[in-house]
CSV table of C-alpha atoms in Angstrom, one decimal:
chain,number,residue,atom,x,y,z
A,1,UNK,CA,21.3,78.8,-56.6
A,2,UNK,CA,18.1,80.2,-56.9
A,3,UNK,CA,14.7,78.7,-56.7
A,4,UNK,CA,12.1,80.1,-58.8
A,5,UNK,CA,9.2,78.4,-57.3
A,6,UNK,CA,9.7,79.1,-54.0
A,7,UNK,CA,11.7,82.5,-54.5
A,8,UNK,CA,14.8,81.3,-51.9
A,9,UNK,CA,17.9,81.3,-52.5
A,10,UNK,CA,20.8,79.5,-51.4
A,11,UNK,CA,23.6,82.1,-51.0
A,12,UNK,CA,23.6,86.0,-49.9
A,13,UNK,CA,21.5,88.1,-52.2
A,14,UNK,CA,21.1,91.6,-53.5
A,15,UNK,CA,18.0,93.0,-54.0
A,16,UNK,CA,14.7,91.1,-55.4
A,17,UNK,CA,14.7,87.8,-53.8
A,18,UNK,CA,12.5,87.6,-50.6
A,19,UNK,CA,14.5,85.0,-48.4
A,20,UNK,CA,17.9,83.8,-48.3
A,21,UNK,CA,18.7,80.1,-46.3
A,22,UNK,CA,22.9,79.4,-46.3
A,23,UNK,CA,22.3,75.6,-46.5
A,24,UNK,CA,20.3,72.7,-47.9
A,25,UNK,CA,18.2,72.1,-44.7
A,26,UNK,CA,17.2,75.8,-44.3
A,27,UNK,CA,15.8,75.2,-48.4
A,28,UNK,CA,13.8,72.6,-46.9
A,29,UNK,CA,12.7,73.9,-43.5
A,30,UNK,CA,11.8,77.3,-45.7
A,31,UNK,CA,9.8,75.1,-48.4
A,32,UNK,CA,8.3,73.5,-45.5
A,33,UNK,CA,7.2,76.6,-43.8
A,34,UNK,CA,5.2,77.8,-46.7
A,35,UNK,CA,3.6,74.9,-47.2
A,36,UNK,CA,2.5,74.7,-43.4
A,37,UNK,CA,1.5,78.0,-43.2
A,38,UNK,CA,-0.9,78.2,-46.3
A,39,UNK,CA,-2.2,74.8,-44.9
A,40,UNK,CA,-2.5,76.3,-41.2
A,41,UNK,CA,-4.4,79.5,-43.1
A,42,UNK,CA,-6.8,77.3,-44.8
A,43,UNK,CA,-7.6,74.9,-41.8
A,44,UNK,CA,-8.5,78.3,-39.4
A,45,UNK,CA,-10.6,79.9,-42.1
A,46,UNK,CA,-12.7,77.2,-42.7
A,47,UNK,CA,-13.3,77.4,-38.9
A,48,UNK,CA,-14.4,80.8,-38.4
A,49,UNK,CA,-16.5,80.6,-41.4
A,50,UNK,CA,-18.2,77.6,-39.7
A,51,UNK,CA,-18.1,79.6,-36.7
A,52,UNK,CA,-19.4,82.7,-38.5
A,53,UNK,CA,-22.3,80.9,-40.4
A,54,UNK,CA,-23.8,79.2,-36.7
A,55,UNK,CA,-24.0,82.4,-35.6
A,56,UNK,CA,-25.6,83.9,-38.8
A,57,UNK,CA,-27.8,81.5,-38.6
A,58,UNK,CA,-28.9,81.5,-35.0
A,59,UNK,CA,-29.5,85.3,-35.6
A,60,UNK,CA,-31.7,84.4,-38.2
A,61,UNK,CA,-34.2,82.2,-35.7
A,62,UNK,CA,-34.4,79.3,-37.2
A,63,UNK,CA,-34.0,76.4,-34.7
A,64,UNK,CA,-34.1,73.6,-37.3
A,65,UNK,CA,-31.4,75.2,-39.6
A,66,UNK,CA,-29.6,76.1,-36.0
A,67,UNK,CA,-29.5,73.0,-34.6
A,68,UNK,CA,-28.1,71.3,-38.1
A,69,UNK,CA,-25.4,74.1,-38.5
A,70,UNK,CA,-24.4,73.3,-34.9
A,71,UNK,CA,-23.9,69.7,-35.5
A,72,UNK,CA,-21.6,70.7,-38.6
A,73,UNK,CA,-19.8,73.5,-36.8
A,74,UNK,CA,-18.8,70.7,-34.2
A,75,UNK,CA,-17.5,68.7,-36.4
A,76,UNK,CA,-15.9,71.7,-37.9
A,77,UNK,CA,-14.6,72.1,-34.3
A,78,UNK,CA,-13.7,68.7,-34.0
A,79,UNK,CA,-11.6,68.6,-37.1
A,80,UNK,CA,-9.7,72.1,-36.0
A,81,UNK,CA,-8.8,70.2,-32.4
A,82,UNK,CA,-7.7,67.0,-34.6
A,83,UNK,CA,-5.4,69.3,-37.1
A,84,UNK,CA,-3.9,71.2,-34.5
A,85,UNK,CA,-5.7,74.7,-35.2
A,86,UNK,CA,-7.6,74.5,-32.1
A,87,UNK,CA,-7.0,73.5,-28.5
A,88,UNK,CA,-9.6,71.4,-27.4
A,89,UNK,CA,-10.4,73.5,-24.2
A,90,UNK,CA,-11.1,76.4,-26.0
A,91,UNK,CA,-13.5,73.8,-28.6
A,92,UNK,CA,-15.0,72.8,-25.7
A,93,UNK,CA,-15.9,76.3,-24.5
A,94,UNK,CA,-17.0,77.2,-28.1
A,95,UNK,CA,-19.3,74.1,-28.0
A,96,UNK,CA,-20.8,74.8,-24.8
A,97,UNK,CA,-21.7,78.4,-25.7
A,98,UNK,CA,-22.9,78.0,-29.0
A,99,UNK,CA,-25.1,75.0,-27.6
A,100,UNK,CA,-26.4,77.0,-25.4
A,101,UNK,CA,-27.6,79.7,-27.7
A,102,UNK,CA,-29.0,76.9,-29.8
A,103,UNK,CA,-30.9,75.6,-27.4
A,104,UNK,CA,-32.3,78.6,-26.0
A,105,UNK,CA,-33.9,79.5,-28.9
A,106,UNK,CA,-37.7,79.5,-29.3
């Protein structure tokens, strides 16, 4: 049995399928994966590019526009620690530094 969808397949294989899983639970766990993974993939980019556009922004000189990206990268932040993409130590020390830079802007 081979699944077109998720290009596994059940028994041995020769050639152009990717993945191979010998029973029912190994489908799942395999299905599972992908979908984790693209979800994992998605929740980390949308953190750097938080992280990414502070810093942008704080380059820029703009305290007004800084200070309002900072509150949305914390929540940004926030939402990574909640999901699992982020520990929250290493949130914390992103917070701290970014607020930091933030706040010693002119």
């Amino acid at each position: 049995m081979y699944s077109v969808r998720t290009g596994i397949s059940r028994w041995t294989h020769k050639g152009k399928e990717p993945d191979m899983a010998n029973h029912f639970s190994a489908l799942k766990r395999a299905r599972q994966t992908t979908k984790r993974t693209a979800t994992n993939r998605a929740n980390a980019s949308r953190l750097r590019t938080a992280l990414r556009g502070l810093r942008e922004t704080i380059e820029k000189g703009d305290k007004q526009a800084a200070e309002q990206t900072y509150r949305q990268t914390v929540s940004a932040l926030d939402k990574a620690i909640q999901k699992g993409t982020l520990h929250g130590n290493t949130a914390a020390r992103y917070k701290s530094r970014l607020g930091a830079r933030v706040n010693a802007m002119k």
